[in-house]
Every structure is written in C-alpha cells, then in structure tokens.
Amino acid sequence: MMARIFLFLGLSFAMLFAAGAIEGEVEKQSLNMSAIVMFLLFVGGTLGITYWAAKRTKTAKDFYTAGGGITGFQNGMAIAGDYMSAASFLGISGLVYLKGYDGLIYSIGFLVGWPIILFLIAEQLRNLGKYTFADVASYRLRQTPIRTLAASGSIATVILYLIAQMVGSGKLIQLLFGLNYEIAVILVGVLMILYVTFGGMLATTWVQIIKAFLLLSGATFMAIAVMAHYDFSFGALFATATEMKGIEIMSPGGLVSDPISAISLAVALMFGTAGLPHILMRFFTVGDAKEARKSVFYATGFIGYFYILTFIIGFGAIVMVFKNPEYLDLAKQAIDGGSPILGGNNMAAIHLSHAVGGDFFLGFISAVAFATILAVVSGLTLAGASAVSHDLYASVIMKGKADGMKEMRVSKIATVVLGIVAIAMGIMFEKQNIAFVVGLAFAIAASANFPILFLSMYWKKLTTRGAVIGGSLGLATAVLLVILGPIVWVQILGNEEAIFPYKYPALFSVTVSFVGIWFFSITDKSDDAKKEMEAYEAQFVRSQTGIGAEGAVDH
Amino acid sequence: MEQSVVDKVKNDPNFKTLVSERSKFAWKLTIAMLVVYFSFILTIAFNPSALGAPLGDDTVTTVGIPVGIVIIIFAFILTGIYVRRANTEFDDLTAKIKENAKGE
C-alpha cells in the first residue's frame, strides 16, 4: 500500500516538473535539466529512506526520537542540517554580498548560542527529557499549565518559522524551476508530510544528514572555486571586491547601529537558539549525555565552518556576479537604476554557483537549496506535531494515560494538519512582508521557552505559578513589542513612527520573563510550591548524573 | 527515583566533586564566550572604526575580518575543551557515582 502511494507520488512529481519545465522554457529562463534531475534524485532517495524508516518506526519512542540510537556525529550533522536553513545559506551569503562585513556579524550571532547550549543545557536536557523540552520544564511542576504554555511556545515558534520557510521556498522554486508558486508550496508541504508521518524522526534525521552533507560539499566547492581565482589570497579577493563595491564593505555598517539594538539582537540569537523546539528535540535522539555533548561539538564545527564558507561565497558573488551582465536584472535596472541581480540579493549564491560551475553546478546548488527547505520544514513540523501529541494530547488531555500507539496516531494527524496549515500560510503570505517572522520566532523562543527551561534546571525555587505567569508575560511582551516595533508598525501597518523604537525586542522581553518568573515564584507560598521545591533535589541528581534517565538504546 | 537513591547520591563525595567541578568549568567557559562575543558586539556598537581599520598600508583587509573568523574558531575550540574534559573526567566520576548508588 505504502509503496504504491510512493510510486504514485513520485510519478505525479515527475509530471509536475515536466509541465513546469516546459513553461519555464517558453518564458525566459534557460531550462535547467540538471537541477530537475538532481532534485528528483534527492526526492527519490529521501522517499526511499522514508520507506525504510517507516518499517523501523513502530513505537512512539521510534517516532519521536528515532529510538534514541542516533550517534553524536550523526546528530551533530543533523543539528547543523536543522540550523543551516535555506534562509541562512541564501540570506547570509546575500547579506555579505550586499553589505560585506555585516553578514559576518550576523553569522557570529547565530553561532555563539551553541557553546552556551553545550555548557549549560545539553546534557541536563538529555538526562531529564524524553521526547520534548516540555518534559524537562514540567519535570517537577504541574503538568497541565506548564505543558500548555510550553506547547503554545513551541507551536508558535514552529508556525512562524514554517511561514518563513514556505514563502521562501515557493519563491525560490518559482525562480529556479519555473514552477508556479502555489504548486511549489504544495509540493514542499506534501513531501514534508510524507517524510514525517511515515518516517518520523528516523527519516527526518537522515534527510537532515544528507542535506547537510550536500550543502557543505556544495558550499565548499564554491568557496574553493572562488579562492582559486585569487590564488587563495584573501587579500586579492577583498581588493577586487572593494574596487567594485567600495571600501565600506570591509567594516561594520548599519546592521547594528545603537548599543541597545546590538545587545538585544545578541540576546535573541543566543537564547533563542537555546529555545527552538526542533533543535531541543534533537537531543533526545541520542543515547546518553556523552553523545549529546558530542552532537553539539560537531554541530558547532559544521555550522562555524559553514558560516566561514558563506562569507567567502558572499564576497565571491561581489566579484563574479555583481555587474556581470549575465545576472543583471535589466527590467529592474530600467526602473530603479543600479545593478540589481535577477531574483534579488538572496540569489547571489545561486548565481555564483552558475558563475563558477556552469549549468550543471547551478542545478546541483538549486537542488540542494530545495532539499534544505524540505529538511528544515520536516524538522519543524515534527517538533510542532510532538508538542501537540505528546504535550497537549498525552499529558494535558489524557493526563499521561494515553497509550503509545494512540499518541503516535495523534502525532501523525497533527503533522498532516500542520502541513496543511503551512501550505495555507505559505500561499496567504506570498505577497506579505515577512521580514519579521523569524525574528519573532527567535524572540518567542528566547522569552518564553528558554527562561522556563533554564530555570527549571537550575533554580530550586521555581514554581508552577512563577513559570506560567513569567513565561506568559515574556511571550506577550515579545509579541507586543514586535507589533509596535519599526518593522510591523511602520513598514507593514504604514504608521509614521514606531511606538517601540527597536527592531529586536529580546532584551526587554527576556528580562520581563526572568523577572516575572522570579517574582511570582518567590511570592508563591502555596503547598504545591513547597512540594515543587522539595522535588528539585531528585531532579538535580538525575540531571547531573543521568540516573533514572529515559533509557539509552534499548534495542 | 527513590528517595534512598537520591540521599545516597547526594552524600557521595564524588557527586559533590562532579557538581562543583562541572558547574565551575561550565560557567567559566560560558563567561569566556559571553565576554568575547559581547566585547565584539559592543565594539561594533560604540567604536566600529576599530574593526574597520586596515591591517596594513598595502591591504584593504580590515582588523574585523580575522577577529570575526577567530571568534568562530574560538567558539568551536571552547566546545572541544568542554567535551574533552566532560567525556573523560566527568563521565568517570558519573560512572563511579552510579556504581555506588547501585551497590549496598
């Protein structure tokens, strides 16, 4: 039955592409057969993995954590896969292309959260949790309110992130393959539903690993090709780049202008990373704390290496794509002047792949970009579905009495629903300005998810009341300040001046959250609060030693 | 977990060593990362020209480029330092604690 579904879908996709390809040819872009062939190979291969994974995914534990048998190296690669989204590949290289040094500032912010995750939460998370980070947050607190809040934070983060990925993917695919936007979004949604519902965490993990490998190889090749042009001299590369774009690309520009914004962005990126549900969930796929630590070590290495590559790629695009008549958007130039490139600045890396490797390599990088989107949305959806099934259904509604099979079924239904929501949102937001959504996702993760998780591990006096009130205040503050800030209030709603002057609310919303949790915990004199504090000791022993932790590999 | 196990582990001197050594180590590394990163970010906010200064007379490469790359490498090395000590010393201690907790 399943094999037949896969066969049918495979054929339909092949037909879709054939149609799209013809359309593309008729329009203007040269038909890129290699992109389509490589993309079909990736989809075919990953559906094969999904089929294999489906046969091994029998229990809820398999579904949520791939049975807990992923190694540290594999998980490190998969975490890197989760984190190196198409937004960071195309977006950061595009930012470097546009502003030079500012792109590097951004990527450093995205990286430095990782060591902190390792030092302070990775192993404790592994020792205390089972499937979701809410397991840890609610370990000694009241299940219903804490799980509800944690699940809301997770689902909000996941949906916002999904919107950004879906809209980005629709536009990217439209540009690369000449497919219609709606079809592209539906295609991504359907593939993701297949990976997650049938293959669960095992398929999702392997899709991430393959994609991370392809992305790192492709980016390495591009960076080497660029450097080879300049005899591997950075000085020569930068010299040519400044001749084309001016000396200011070598220094910090206007990305972070005032100290408050700078610190607020830093807080959002650091604590936000440590509060992303799809990232936190990855720590439950390894057997023990040792493997959890290794995961972060490898992930930090891969991600850091990747950011160095994107920096070189951005500069490569300045010297090889900028002002190159082949990539010039003539229509746009006629209106706005300057030297705009086809598809906008975020296409810099894609055009560079063509400049260094011709049609074949362009095809490869396009297929990798698409694979990246698929992998990231799968990880996100799995995390969102787990919040629904494990936190809301099994713990809040069934009070922990749901059986594994039923819970897994709810999870699959939630996956399908989230997939449909993602498709609908992707189509709805096509023409909207979505610049704020990833920032908002990070702000929510940093202000609602992270403080509760962190304090539940380290602060004995945390009580349910404190966590719920403080976490909700943090969440509300983050959302409110984003709405009142310059992006939504001025750029989207068209008001004259922002009520809240900063683009990044995290500094304020995280502070509100921590202070709120602290205040409403220490003033909580209830009997429950006393019990919760007493339970800290046993939790602390387990978090430090792993005694009693959800078993390592059990088969 | 039973209270008896909790008490036993809590009173195990190995546990006290593990907790104090590990948390000291983890916080030291965390602070190292935060100091490096916030110095970088605050330099950008208050004195961006420090990072924009060229490395030499005959080059356009600025101080900021090696500084940025070094921060990336620094972050990776810090994780390596932590993992190395945790996977040997701390895990040995943990193994001893688990052994003591099991046996009467």
XYZ file of C-alpha atoms in Angstrom, chain A residues 101 104-105 108-109 111-112 114-116 118-120 123 234-235 238-239 242 247 250-252 256-259 262-263 266-267 269-270 290 293-294 296-297 300-301 304-305 307-308 311 454 458 537-538 540-547, chain B residues 1 3 5-7 9-10 15 18-19 22 26-27 29-30 33-34 37-38 40-42 44-46 48 51-52 59-65 67-69 71-73 75-76 78-80 82-83 86-88 90-91 94 97-98 101:
114
model
C 31.245 42.619 6.831
C 29.788 38.098 9.242
C 28.436 39.895 12.330
C 28.673 35.060 14.509
C 25.500 35.874 16.442
C 26.867 30.619 16.171
C 27.678 31.726 19.714
C 25.849 26.805 20.562
C 28.687 26.689 23.090
C 26.269 28.067 25.697
C 26.521 22.766 25.399
C 27.852 24.150 28.677
C 24.543 24.806 30.356
C 23.338 17.088 28.958
C 42.068 36.698 0.760
C 43.854 40.000 0.258
C 38.974 41.632 -0.880
C 40.954 44.058 -3.024
C 36.344 46.764 -2.701
C 35.880 50.150 0.901
C 35.144 45.784 4.880
C 33.846 47.416 8.077
C 30.756 47.168 10.289
C 23.566 47.137 14.369
C 23.774 50.844 14.943
C 22.927 51.549 18.561
C 24.062 49.568 21.617
C 23.108 45.293 19.275
C 22.650 43.694 22.687
C 22.633 39.188 20.594
C 20.220 38.089 23.331
C 20.094 34.910 18.802
C 21.771 33.303 21.809
C 28.089 11.822 26.275
C 27.753 16.667 24.146
C 29.481 15.293 21.075
C 26.969 19.979 19.934
C 30.710 19.802 19.363
C 29.277 23.880 16.228
C 32.141 22.828 13.974
C 31.034 27.594 12.081
C 32.702 26.168 9.006
C 29.446 30.474 8.072
C 33.063 30.971 7.019
C 31.344 34.739 3.938
C 16.750 27.082 32.065
C 18.976 25.419 37.769
C 16.707 17.529 44.771
C 15.758 14.332 42.974
C 19.002 17.681 40.268
C 20.548 14.277 40.954
C 19.071 12.913 37.763
C 20.016 15.929 35.667
C 23.603 15.755 36.861
C 24.158 12.006 36.677
C 21.562 10.627 34.298
C 20.450 8.078 36.940
C 13.774 7.829 41.621
C 14.499 8.903 47.999
C 18.967 6.614 45.976
C 18.750 10.388 45.994
C 20.172 10.540 49.504
C 24.000 10.015 45.609
C 23.755 13.344 47.361
C 28.803 13.688 43.399
C 31.269 16.338 39.987
C 28.696 19.045 40.590
C 31.499 20.747 36.348
C 30.833 25.198 32.523
C 30.301 28.707 33.880
C 33.593 28.648 29.603
C 30.179 30.325 29.315
C 32.194 33.007 25.359
C 29.946 35.824 26.563
C 31.034 37.918 21.993
C 29.752 40.951 23.864
C 32.760 42.180 19.801
C 29.151 43.386 19.662
C 29.807 46.396 21.895
C 30.555 47.365 16.794
C 28.024 49.494 18.643
C 30.403 52.012 20.230
C 33.035 50.373 14.804
C 37.200 46.884 13.453
C 37.238 48.832 10.198
C 45.916 45.879 2.125
C 42.186 46.510 2.274
C 41.666 43.633 4.722
C 40.440 45.082 7.995
C 41.057 44.068 11.598
C 37.451 42.924 11.778
C 37.948 40.040 9.346
C 38.681 38.974 14.569
C 35.392 37.588 13.236
C 36.945 34.369 11.969
C 35.557 34.230 17.227
C 34.019 31.450 15.131
C 37.038 29.220 15.695
C 33.514 29.052 19.841
C 34.340 25.688 18.292
C 35.583 26.012 23.572
C 33.101 23.242 22.823
C 36.042 20.913 22.169
C 34.409 21.134 27.363
C 33.639 17.860 25.603
C 33.389 16.048 30.297
C 33.724 12.841 28.313
C 36.685 11.664 30.363
C 33.237 13.941 34.445
C 31.972 10.732 32.913
C 29.472 9.807 36.965
C 28.508 7.635 41.379
C 26.224 5.257 39.524
C 24.265 4.186 44.035
